[in-house]
PDB file of C-alpha atoms (C1' of nucleotides) in Angstrom:
ATOM      1  CA  UNK A 296     126.124  45.953 171.417  1.00 77.00           C
ATOM      2  CA  UNK A 297     125.613  44.344 168.077  1.00 88.00           C
ATOM      3  CA  UNK A 298     124.980  40.696 168.258  1.00 91.00           C
ATOM      4  CA  UNK A 299     124.508  38.151 165.201  1.00 93.00           C
ATOM      5  CA  UNK A 300     121.138  39.724 164.093  1.00 91.00           C
ATOM      6  CA  UNK A 301     122.459  43.329 164.123  1.00 91.00           C
ATOM      7  CA  UNK A 302     125.759  42.174 162.422  1.00 92.00           C
ATOM      8  CA  UNK A 303     123.676  40.456 159.699  1.00 93.00           C
ATOM      9  CA  UNK A 304     121.697  43.619 159.085  1.00 91.00           C
ATOM     10  CA  UNK A 305     124.828  45.705 159.056  1.00 92.00           C
ATOM     11  CA  UNK A 306     126.581  43.468 156.345  1.00 94.00           C
ATOM     12  CA  UNK A 307     123.368  43.396 154.262  1.00 92.00           C
ATOM     13  CA  UNK A 308     122.829  47.096 154.487  1.00 91.00           C
ATOM     14  CA  UNK A 309     126.411  47.769 153.524  1.00 93.00           C
ATOM     15  CA  UNK A 310     126.140  45.400 150.625  1.00 94.00           C
ATOM     16  CA  UNK A 311     122.944  47.212 149.471  1.00 92.00           C
ATOM     17  CA  UNK A 312     124.330  50.617 149.859  1.00 91.00           C
ATOM     18  CA  UNK A 313     127.913  50.259 148.700  1.00 94.00           C
ATOM     19  CA  UNK A 314     127.697  47.390 146.184  1.00 96.00           C
ATOM     20  CA  UNK A 315     131.199  46.682 145.105  1.00 97.00           C
ATOM     21  CA  UNK A 316     133.311  49.801 145.517  1.00 97.00           C
ATOM     22  CA  UNK A 317     137.074  50.384 145.217  1.00 98.00           C
ATOM     23  CA  UNK A 318     138.718  51.613 148.306  1.00 98.00           C
ATOM     24  CA  UNK A 319     140.793  54.635 147.085  1.00 98.00           C
ATOM     25  CA  UNK A 320     142.150  55.721 150.314  1.00 97.00           C
ATOM     26  CA  UNK A 321     142.178  54.880 154.031  1.00 98.00           C
ATOM     27  CA  UNK A 322     142.869  57.095 157.107  1.00 97.00           C
ATOM     28  CA  UNK A 323     143.218  55.568 160.646  1.00 97.00           C
ATOM     29  CA  UNK A 324     142.706  58.072 163.363  1.00 96.00           C
ATOM     30  CA  UNK A 325     142.784  55.701 166.348  1.00 95.00           C
ATOM     31  CA  UNK A 326     145.612  53.098 165.989  1.00 95.00           C
ATOM     32  CA  UNK A 327     144.164  50.519 168.288  1.00 94.00           C
ATOM     33  CA  UNK A 328     141.140  49.820 166.117  1.00 96.00           C
ATOM     34  CA  UNK A 329     143.485  48.024 163.694  1.00 96.00           C
ATOM     35  CA  UNK A 330     144.533  44.670 165.309  1.00 95.00           C
ATOM     36  CA  UNK A 331     146.478  43.401 162.423  1.00 94.00           C
ATOM     37  CA  UNK A 332     148.699  44.077 160.590  1.00 95.00           C
ATOM     38  CA  UNK A 333     150.306  47.285 161.778  1.00 94.00           C
ATOM     39  CA  UNK A 334     148.545  50.494 160.713  1.00 96.00           C
ATOM     40  CA  UNK A 335     150.906  51.404 157.898  1.00 96.00           C
ATOM     41  CA  UNK A 336     150.670  48.001 156.425  1.00 96.00           C
ATOM     42  CA  UNK A 337     146.906  47.869 156.796  1.00 97.00           C
ATOM     43  CA  UNK A 338     146.563  51.179 154.837  1.00 97.00           C
ATOM     44  CA  UNK A 339     149.106  50.178 152.277  1.00 97.00           C
ATOM     45  CA  UNK A 340     147.334  46.885 151.629  1.00 97.00           C
ATOM     46  CA  UNK A 341     143.714  48.014 151.650  1.00 97.00           C
ATOM     47  CA  UNK A 342     144.159  50.912 149.304  1.00 97.00           C
ATOM     48  CA  UNK A 343     143.080  50.266 145.742  1.00 97.00           C
ATOM     49  CA  UNK A 344     141.290  46.984 146.496  1.00 98.00           C
ATOM     50  CA  UNK A 345     137.681  46.406 145.587  1.00 98.00           C
ATOM     51  CA  UNK A 346     135.064  44.949 147.966  1.00 98.00           C
ATOM     52  CA  UNK A 347     133.809  41.892 146.091  1.00 98.00           C
ATOM     53  CA  UNK A 348     131.728  40.164 148.676  1.00 97.00           C
ATOM     54  CA  UNK A 349     130.173  40.520 152.045  1.00 97.00           C
ATOM     55  CA  UNK A 350     129.617  37.794 154.659  1.00 97.00           C
ATOM     56  CA  UNK A 351     129.233  37.248 158.445  1.00 96.00           C
ATOM     57  CA  UNK A 352     130.439  34.707 161.030  1.00 96.00           C
ATOM     58  CA  UNK A 353     129.058  35.250 164.535  1.00 96.00           C
ATOM     59  CA  UNK A 354     129.437  38.760 165.296  1.00 95.00           C
ATOM     60  CA  UNK A 355     132.305  39.242 162.799  1.00 96.00           C
ATOM     61  CA  UNK A 356     131.842  41.077 159.492  1.00 96.00           C
ATOM     62  CA  UNK A 357     134.091  39.808 156.517  1.00 97.00           C
ATOM     63  CA  UNK A 358     134.683  41.832 153.391  1.00 97.00           C
ATOM     64  CA  UNK A 359     136.135  39.968 150.481  1.00 98.00           C
ATOM     65  CA  UNK A 360     138.886  41.905 148.774  1.00 97.00           C
ATOM     66  CA  UNK A 361     139.906  39.407 146.189  1.00 96.00           C
ATOM     67  CA  UNK A 362     143.291  38.249 147.307  1.00 96.00           C
ATOM     68  CA  UNK A 363     142.733  39.688 150.853  1.00 97.00           C
ATOM     69  CA  UNK A 364     139.927  39.599 153.319  1.00 97.00           C
ATOM     70  CA  UNK A 365     139.077  42.477 155.697  1.00 97.00           C
ATOM     71  CA  UNK A 366     137.350  41.383 158.951  1.00 97.00           C
ATOM     72  CA  UNK A 367     135.643  43.609 161.538  1.00 97.00           C
ATOM     73  CA  UNK A 368     134.200  43.201 164.971  1.00 96.00           C
ATOM     74  CA  UNK A 369     132.008  46.082 166.177  1.00 94.00           C
ATOM     75  CA  UNK A 370     132.269  45.039 169.867  1.00 93.00           C
ATOM     76  CA  UNK A 371     130.041  47.451 171.960  1.00 90.00           C
ATOM     77  CA  UNK A 372     129.359  50.356 169.987  1.00 90.00           C
ATOM     78  CA  UNK A 373     130.966  50.147 166.613  1.00 93.00           C
ATOM     79  CA  UNK A 374     128.956  51.362 163.547  1.00 92.00           C
ATOM     80  CA  UNK A 375     129.522  52.264 159.953  1.00 95.00           C
ATOM     81  CA  UNK A 376     128.385  55.488 158.230  1.00 94.00           C
ATOM     82  CA  UNK A 377     128.219  56.108 154.580  1.00 94.00           C
ATOM     83  CA  UNK A 378     128.591  59.842 153.863  1.00 93.00           C
ATOM     84  CA  UNK A 379     129.737  62.303 151.220  1.00 94.00           C
ATOM     85  CA  UNK A 380     133.474  63.223 151.715  1.00 94.00           C
ATOM     86  CA  UNK A 381     132.563  66.784 152.176  1.00 94.00           C
ATOM     87  CA  UNK A 382     130.369  66.145 155.205  1.00 93.00           C
ATOM     88  CA  UNK A 383     132.118  66.727 158.515  1.00 92.00           C
ATOM     89  CA  UNK A 384     133.188  63.759 160.569  1.00 91.00           C
ATOM     90  CA  UNK A 385     131.831  63.067 164.048  1.00 90.00           C
ATOM     91  CA  UNK A 386     134.598  63.147 166.870  1.00 89.00           C
ATOM     92  CA  UNK A 387     134.260  59.216 167.224  1.00 93.00           C
ATOM     93  CA  UNK A 388     134.998  58.583 163.711  1.00 95.00           C
ATOM     94  CA  UNK A 389     138.280  56.501 163.862  1.00 96.00           C
ATOM     95  CA  UNK A 390     138.784  54.997 160.469  1.00 97.00           C
ATOM     96  CA  UNK A 391     137.811  56.439 157.042  1.00 97.00           C
ATOM     97  CA  UNK A 392     137.730  54.684 153.688  1.00 98.00           C
ATOM     98  CA  UNK A 393     137.451  56.792 150.646  1.00 97.00           C
ATOM     99  CA  UNK A 394     135.425  55.275 147.904  1.00 97.00           C
ATOM    100  CA  UNK A 395     135.774  56.116 144.184  1.00 94.00           C
ATOM    101  CA  UNK A 396     132.294  57.510 143.983  1.00 93.00           C
ATOM    102  CA  UNK A 397     132.725  60.530 146.282  1.00 92.00           C
ATOM    103  CA  UNK A 398     131.492  58.803 149.367  1.00 95.00           C
ATOM    104  CA  UNK A 399     133.257  57.718 152.461  1.00 96.00           C
ATOM    105  CA  UNK A 400     132.749  54.609 154.495  1.00 96.00           C
ATOM    106  CA  UNK A 401     133.440  55.807 158.131  1.00 96.00           C
ATOM    107  CA  UNK A 402     133.931  53.632 161.168  1.00 96.00           C
ATOM    108  CA  UNK A 403     132.598  55.264 164.230  1.00 94.00           C
ATOM    109  CA  UNK A 404     132.962  53.749 167.704  1.00 94.00           C
ATOM    110  CA  UNK A 405     132.407  55.681 170.902  1.00 92.00           C
ATOM    111  CA  UNK A 406     134.251  53.316 173.215  1.00 92.00           C
ATOM    112  CA  UNK A 407     136.943  52.372 170.567  1.00 95.00           C
ATOM    113  CA  UNK A 408     136.583  48.649 171.513  1.00 94.00           C
ATOM    114  CA  UNK A 409     136.024  47.546 167.874  1.00 95.00           C
ATOM    115  CA  UNK A 410     138.759  45.715 165.917  1.00 96.00           C
ATOM    116  CA  UNK A 411     139.740  45.386 162.313  1.00 97.00           C
ATOM    117  CA  UNK A 412     141.970  42.593 160.749  1.00 97.00           C
ATOM    118  CA  UNK A 413     143.411  42.269 157.401  1.00 97.00           C
ATOM    119  CA  UNK A 414     144.540  38.826 156.157  1.00 96.00           C
ATOM    120  CA  UNK A 415     145.824  37.298 152.935  1.00 96.00           C
ATOM    121  CA  UNK A 416     142.761  35.441 151.712  1.00 96.00           C
ATOM    122  CA  UNK A 417     142.431  31.741 152.579  1.00 94.00           C
ATOM    123  CA  UNK A 418     140.058  29.228 151.065  1.00 93.00           C
ATOM    124  CA  UNK A 419     138.645  28.633 154.446  1.00 94.00           C
ATOM    125  CA  UNK A 420     138.274  31.899 156.438  1.00 95.00           C
ATOM    126  CA  UNK A 421     138.113  30.044 159.735  1.00 93.00           C
ATOM    127  CA  UNK A 422     141.901  29.566 159.478  1.00 92.00           C
ATOM    128  CA  UNK A 423     142.365  33.385 160.131  1.00 94.00           C
ATOM    129  CA  UNK A 424     143.813  33.891 163.649  1.00 93.00           C
ATOM    130  CA  UNK A 425     140.984  35.900 164.809  1.00 94.00           C
ATOM    131  CA  UNK A 426     138.770  32.828 164.395  1.00 94.00           C
ATOM    132  CA  UNK A 427     141.109  30.517 166.262  1.00 90.00           C
ATOM    133  CA  UNK A 428     138.847  30.404 169.349  1.00 91.00           C
ATOM    134  CA  UNK A 429     135.635  31.145 167.600  1.00 94.00           C
ATOM    135  CA  UNK A 430     133.104  28.294 167.238  1.00 94.00           C
ATOM    136  CA  UNK A 431     130.544  27.500 164.686  1.00 95.00           C
ATOM    137  CA  UNK A 432     128.002  30.172 163.727  1.00 96.00           C
ATOM    138  CA  UNK A 433     124.701  29.845 165.553  1.00 96.00           C
ATOM    139  CA  UNK A 434     122.993  29.115 162.052  1.00 96.00           C
ATOM    140  CA  UNK A 435     125.541  26.554 160.948  1.00 95.00           C
ATOM    141  CA  UNK A 436     123.872  23.484 159.937  1.00 95.00           C
ATOM    142  CA  UNK A 437     126.805  21.416 161.148  1.00 94.00           C
ATOM    143  CA  UNK A 438     126.045  22.343 164.666  1.00 93.00           C
ATOM    144  CA  UNK A 439     124.499  19.344 166.305  1.00 93.00           C
ATOM    145  CA  UNK A 440     122.744  19.302 169.601  1.00 95.00           C
ATOM    146  CA  UNK A 441     124.525  15.970 170.233  1.00 94.00           C
ATOM    147  CA  UNK A 442     128.000  17.528 169.952  1.00 93.00           C
ATOM    148  CA  UNK A 443     126.935  20.361 172.342  1.00 94.00           C
ATOM    149  CA  UNK A 444     125.802  17.786 174.790  1.00 94.00           C
ATOM    150  CA  UNK A 445     129.028  15.741 174.519  1.00 92.00           C
ATOM    151  CA  UNK A 446     131.208  18.822 174.903  1.00 92.00           C
ATOM    152  CA  UNK A 447     129.335  20.472 177.755  1.00 93.00           C
ATOM    153  CA  UNK A 448     127.463  17.971 179.966  1.00 90.00           C
ATOM    154  CA  UNK A 449     130.416  17.532 182.259  1.00 89.00           C
ATOM    155  CA  UNK A 450     131.241  21.218 182.615  1.00 91.00           C
ATOM    156  CA  UNK A 451     130.617  23.087 185.926  1.00 89.00           C
ATOM    157  CA  UNK A 452     129.661  26.334 184.123  1.00 92.00           C
ATOM    158  CA  UNK A 453     126.283  27.880 183.746  1.00 94.00           C
ATOM    159  CA  UNK A 454     123.771  28.071 180.914  1.00 95.00           C
ATOM    160  CA  UNK A 455     124.353  31.904 180.512  1.00 94.00           C
ATOM    161  CA  UNK A 456     128.030  31.505 180.318  1.00 94.00           C
ATOM    162  CA  UNK A 457     127.697  28.923 177.701  1.00 95.00           C
ATOM    163  CA  UNK A 458     125.576  31.084 175.604  1.00 95.00           C
ATOM    164  CA  UNK A 459     128.006  33.937 175.823  1.00 95.00           C
ATOM    165  CA  UNK A 460     131.004  31.810 175.080  1.00 94.00           C
ATOM    166  CA  UNK A 461     131.828  32.404 171.370  1.00 94.00           C
ATOM    167  CA  UNK A 462     134.162  29.462 171.255  1.00 94.00           C
ATOM    168  CA  UNK A 463     131.146  27.132 171.727  1.00 94.00           C
ATOM    169  CA  UNK A 464     128.601  28.865 169.516  1.00 94.00           C
ATOM    170  CA  UNK A 465     129.224  32.223 167.863  1.00 95.00           C
ATOM    171  CA  UNK A 466     126.867  35.206 167.622  1.00 95.00           C
ATOM    172  CA  UNK A 467     125.016  35.507 170.961  1.00 94.00           C
ATOM    173  CA  UNK A 468     125.685  38.535 173.224  1.00 92.00           C
ATOM    174  CA  UNK A 469     124.125  39.630 176.525  1.00 92.00           C
ATOM    175  CA  UNK A 470     120.730  40.549 175.214  1.00 90.00           C
ATOM    176  CA  UNK A 471     119.850  37.496 173.250  1.00 93.00           C
ATOM    177  CA  UNK A 472     121.418  35.272 175.928  1.00 94.00           C
ATOM    178  CA  UNK A 473     118.809  36.460 178.397  1.00 93.00           C
ATOM    179  CA  UNK A 474     116.059  36.195 175.919  1.00 93.00           C
ATOM    180  CA  UNK A 475     117.121  32.541 175.069  1.00 95.00           C
ATOM    181  CA  UNK A 476     117.184  31.607 178.772  1.00 95.00           C
ATOM    182  CA  UNK A 477     113.618  33.028 179.096  1.00 95.00           C
ATOM    183  CA  UNK A 478     112.477  31.115 176.001  1.00 96.00           C
ATOM    184  CA  UNK A 479     113.871  27.963 177.559  1.00 96.00           C
ATOM    185  CA  UNK A 480     112.283  28.503 180.748  1.00 96.00           C
ATOM    186  CA  UNK A 481     115.470  28.099 182.594  1.00 96.00           C
ATOM    187  CA  UNK A 482     117.200  30.223 185.203  1.00 95.00           C
ATOM    188  CA  UNK A 483     120.473  31.626 183.622  1.00 94.00           C
ATOM    189  CA  UNK A 484     122.508  30.153 186.436  1.00 94.00           C
ATOM    190  CA  UNK A 485     121.344  26.608 185.638  1.00 94.00           C
ATOM    191  CA  UNK A 486     124.319  24.395 185.493  1.00 93.00           C
ATOM    192  CA  UNK A 487     124.890  23.270 182.066  1.00 94.00           C
ATOM    193  CA  UNK A 488     125.464  19.722 183.260  1.00 93.00           C
ATOM    194  CA  UNK A 489     121.726  19.572 184.218  1.00 93.00           C
ATOM    195  CA  UNK A 490     120.780  19.780 180.554  1.00 94.00           C
ATOM    196  CA  UNK A 491     119.923  16.491 178.625  1.00 93.00           C
ATOM    197  CA  UNK A 492     120.377  15.927 174.812  1.00 94.00           C
ATOM    198  CA  UNK A 493     116.823  16.926 174.250  1.00 95.00           C
ATOM    199  CA  UNK A 494     117.308  20.185 176.050  1.00 95.00           C
ATOM    200  CA  UNK A 495     120.307  21.110 173.707  1.00 95.00           C
ATOM    201  CA  UNK A 496     117.921  20.398 170.784  1.00 96.00           C
ATOM    202  CA  UNK A 497     115.566  22.863 172.195  1.00 96.00           C
ATOM    203  CA  UNK A 498     118.355  25.257 173.077  1.00 96.00           C
ATOM    204  CA  UNK A 499     119.465  25.348 169.313  1.00 96.00           C
ATOM    205  CA  UNK A 500     115.854  25.627 168.238  1.00 96.00           C
ATOM    206  CA  UNK A 501     115.073  28.644 170.499  1.00 96.00           C
ATOM    207  CA  UNK A 502     118.335  30.332 169.765  1.00 96.00           C
ATOM    208  CA  UNK A 503     117.715  30.248 166.086  1.00 96.00           C
ATOM    209  CA  UNK A 504     114.070  31.195 166.430  1.00 95.00           C
ATOM    210  CA  UNK A 505     114.997  34.257 168.444  1.00 93.00           C
ATOM    211  CA  UNK A 506     117.873  35.362 166.243  1.00 93.00           C
ATOM    212  CA  UNK A 507     115.994  34.752 163.000  1.00 93.00           C
ATOM    213  CA  UNK A 508     113.124  36.893 164.463  1.00 90.00           C
ATOM    214  CA  UNK A 509     115.443  39.706 165.219  1.00 88.00           C
ATOM    215  CA  UNK A 510     116.991  39.522 161.688  1.00 90.00           C
ATOM    216  CA  UNK A 511     113.647  39.824 160.155  1.00 86.00           C
ATOM    217  CA  UNK A 512     112.813  42.770 162.265  1.00 80.00           C
ATOM    218  CA  UNK A 513     116.214  44.149 161.078  1.00 73.00           C
ATOM    219  CA  UNK A 514     115.300  43.697 157.556  1.00 61.00           C
ATOM    220  CA  UNK A 515     113.423  46.988 157.536  1.00 59.00           C
ATOM    221  CA  UNK A 516     116.729  48.660 158.505  1.00 59.00           C
ATOM    222  CA  UNK A 517     118.249  47.905 155.191  1.00 58.00           C
ATOM    223  CA  UNK A 518     115.493  49.510 153.157  1.00 60.00           C
ATOM    224  CA  UNK A 519     114.955  52.509 155.481  1.00 57.00           C
ATOM    225  CA  UNK A 520     118.623  53.114 155.889  1.00 60.00           C
ATOM    226  CA  UNK A 521     119.694  56.909 156.124  1.00 62.00           C
ATOM    227  CA  UNK A 522     123.322  57.804 156.150  1.00 58.00           C
ATOM    228  CA  UNK A 523     122.740  60.185 159.096  1.00 55.00           C
ATOM    229  CA  UNK A 524     121.808  57.356 161.327  1.00 59.00           C
ATOM    230  CA  UNK A 525     124.761  55.162 160.610  1.00 65.00           C
ATOM    231  CA  UNK A 526     124.607  51.378 160.150  1.00 65.00           C
ATOM    232  CA  UNK A 527     124.644  49.777 163.497  1.00 60.00           C
ATOM    233  CA  UNK A 528     121.797  47.187 162.885  1.00 59.00           C
ATOM    234  CA  UNK A 529     119.672  48.084 165.768  1.00 59.00           C
ATOM    235  CA  UNK A 530     115.936  48.164 165.621  1.00 57.00           C
ATOM    236  CA  UNK A 531     112.805  48.122 167.679  1.00 56.00           C
ATOM    237  CA  UNK A 532     112.505  44.570 169.011  1.00 69.00           C
ATOM    238  CA  UNK A 533     110.099  43.503 171.731  1.00 79.00           C
ATOM    239  CA  UNK A 534     112.409  41.842 174.421  1.00 87.00           C
ATOM    240  CA  UNK A 535     110.727  39.610 177.032  1.00 91.00           C
ATOM    241  CA  UNK A 536     113.140  40.097 179.928  1.00 91.00           C
ATOM    242  CA  UNK A 537     116.493  41.884 178.977  1.00 88.00           C
ATOM    243  CA  UNK A 538     116.693  45.421 180.459  1.00 86.00           C
ATOM    244  CA  UNK A 539     113.180  45.013 181.928  1.00 87.00           C
ATOM    245  CA  UNK A 540     114.004  44.988 185.564  1.00 87.00           C
ATOM    246  CA  UNK A 541     111.057  45.865 187.765  1.00 88.00           C
ATOM    247  CA  UNK A 542     108.599  45.191 184.640  1.00 89.00           C
ATOM    248  CA  UNK A 543     105.903  42.623 185.032  1.00 92.00           C
ATOM    249  CA  UNK A 544     106.671  39.426 183.064  1.00 94.00           C
ATOM    250  CA  UNK A 545     104.711  39.254 179.898  1.00 93.00           C
ATOM    251  CA  UNK A 546     103.627  35.658 180.778  1.00 96.00           C
ATOM    252  CA  UNK A 547     102.985  35.481 184.507  1.00 96.00           C
ATOM    253  CA  UNK A 548     103.218  39.253 185.697  1.00 95.00           C
ATOM    254  CA  UNK A 549     105.939  38.434 188.186  1.00 95.00           C
ATOM    255  CA  UNK A 550     108.465  41.235 188.616  1.00 92.00           C
ATOM    256  CA  UNK A 551     111.585  40.826 186.407  1.00 92.00           C
ATOM    257  CA  UNK A 552     114.645  40.601 188.490  1.00 91.00           C
ATOM    258  CA  UNK A 553     118.238  41.699 187.636  1.00 91.00           C
ATOM    259  CA  UNK A 554     121.269  39.802 188.922  1.00 91.00           C
ATOM    260  CA  UNK A 555     125.006  39.367 187.765  1.00 90.00           C
ATOM    261  CA  UNK A 556     125.890  36.048 185.984  1.00 92.00           C
ATOM    262  CA  UNK A 557     129.187  35.450 184.435  1.00 90.00           C
ATOM    263  CA  UNK A 558     130.076  39.025 185.214  1.00 89.00           C
ATOM    264  CA  UNK A 559     127.171  40.308 183.042  1.00 91.00           C
ATOM    265  CA  UNK A 560     124.021  42.093 184.002  1.00 90.00           C
ATOM    266  CA  UNK A 561     121.273  39.337 183.676  1.00 92.00           C
ATOM    267  CA  UNK A 562     117.468  39.719 183.659  1.00 92.00           C
ATOM    268  CA  UNK A 563     115.100  36.917 184.189  1.00 93.00           C
ATOM    269  CA  UNK A 564     111.673  35.998 185.517  1.00 94.00           C
ATOM    270  CA  UNK A 565     111.826  34.353 188.892  1.00 94.00           C
ATOM    271  CA  UNK A 566     108.520  32.395 188.278  1.00 96.00           C
ATOM    272  CA  UNK A 567     109.000  31.369 184.589  1.00 96.00           C
ATOM    273  CA  UNK A 568     112.838  30.538 184.886  1.00 96.00           C
ATOM    274  CA  UNK A 569     113.652  27.867 187.450  1.00 93.00           C
ATOM    275  CA  UNK A 570     117.048  26.470 188.106  1.00 90.00           C
ATOM    276  CA  UNK A 571     117.341  22.733 187.649  1.00 86.00           C
TER     277      UNK A 571
ATOM    278  C1'  DC B 184     142.996  22.602 181.809  1.00 71.09           C
ATOM    279  C1'  DT B 185     140.045  25.923 184.005  1.00 71.09           C
ATOM    280  C1'  DT B 186     138.577  29.671 186.264  1.00 71.09           C
ATOM    281  C1'  DA B 187     139.395  34.593 187.930  1.00 71.09           C
ATOM    282  C1'  DC B 188     140.789  38.834 187.125  1.00 71.09           C
ATOM    283  C1'  DC B 189     142.619  42.858 184.361  1.00 71.09           C
ATOM    284  C1'  DT B 190     142.649  45.698 180.257  1.00 71.09           C
ATOM    285  C1'  DC B 191     140.735  48.609 176.806  1.00 71.09           C
ATOM    286  C1'  DC B 192     137.469  53.249 176.546  1.00 71.09           C
ATOM    287  C1'  DT B 193     133.736  56.595 177.036  1.00 71.09           C
ATOM    288  C1'  DG B 194     129.384  58.233 178.561  1.00 71.09           C
ATOM    289  C1'  DC B 195     126.472  58.388 181.986  1.00 71.09           C
ATOM    290  C1'  DC B 196     124.736  58.369 186.624  1.00 71.09           C
ATOM    291  C1'  DC B 197     125.272  59.517 191.361  1.00 71.09           C
ATOM    292  C1'  DG B 198     126.740  62.173 195.469  1.00 71.09           C
ATOM    293  C1'  DC B 199     128.755  66.122 197.345  1.00 71.09           C
TER     294       DC B 199
ATOM    295  C1'  DT C 139     127.384  74.046 188.580  1.00 71.09           C
ATOM    296  C1'  DG C 140     130.940  70.998 188.371  1.00 71.09           C
ATOM    297  C1'  DC C 141     133.872  67.604 189.732  1.00 71.09           C
ATOM    298  C1'  DG C 142     135.448  62.782 191.046  1.00 71.09           C
ATOM    299  C1'  DG C 143     134.264  58.028 191.577  1.00 71.09           C
ATOM    300  C1'  DG C 144     132.055  53.971 190.075  1.00 71.09           C
ATOM    301  C1'  DC C 145     130.119  51.168 186.531  1.00 71.09           C
ATOM    302  C1'  DA C 146     128.992  48.603 182.135  1.00 71.09           C
ATOM    303  C1'  DG C 147     130.772  45.624 178.771  1.00 71.09           C
ATOM    304  C1'  DG C 148     133.250  41.669 174.244  1.00 71.09           C
ATOM    305  C1'  DA C 149     137.114  39.396 173.924  1.00 71.09           C
ATOM    306  C1'  DG C 150     142.022  38.779 174.577  1.00 71.09           C
ATOM    307  C1'  DG C 151     145.605  38.286 177.774  1.00 71.09           C
ATOM    308  C1'  DT C 152     147.638  36.905 182.029  1.00 71.09           C
ATOM    309  C1'  DA C 153     147.910  35.064 186.505  1.00 71.09           C
ATOM    310  C1'  DA C 154     146.706  31.496 189.767  1.00 71.09           C
TER     311       DA C 154
END
DNA sequence: CTTACCTCCTGCCCGC
DNA sequence: TGCGGGCAGGAGGTAA
């Protein structure tokens, strides 16, 4: 599941590999990938446009097309391949963009959960409907611990649910949510109302430290990219708790436990992470 | 307003 | 061997 660091790696890799191509043609093989506008309109509008810029917000990829903007969300398993047009397509390829240099940009998604949006360009991309309920990016400098405290201190919800809630802070998914809880030394079911202003400072600090570390690990993906592997932004990163059920904690050697929090599989160390 | 549950999809794992 | 059932999981939608 691509989270902020993986999406950052994907967008940088695409920029590095594609530069600024013109999209000559587009084929949509699974209609539900295109969220807006309808498929015919999406194809008609994207054809002939040039990608002139690449950026990211939370887990969303944004492609500047001049007077339009193409937005993608990879959800669980979405990835891009850049391949010669004559190379056969995998059965999970659902959208194909033909470029003018003989290559194709192919969107591949085993579970078909990903979404694409095409909007008339706005000066502030946050006005696009897909960002209506999306909060500030985790690295946004305007994001203040004070504001998080004011907004969350009276809520009944849990720390992990807050980390996963894209309307509060955009970019964190299930893997990094567990890693951030571990770094904070807090049980993922800790009520958010137990956190003080200072804890939110630490929450932002650890969130950014962990995401930044992951982006740096992903940096190697950009240079070592091969078209046969696709661009999904994944890389080898040493996790401390996520998916490590039954393994000894790297700090105290207690067995890592797995529970369900906010309907998500959640890993934590019962010794290092206490509820408040 | 807030929380709970359902939907989209497929691969994989399990039991028989 | 193969088949059916159950499950995971972002985010939007709907029901309560």
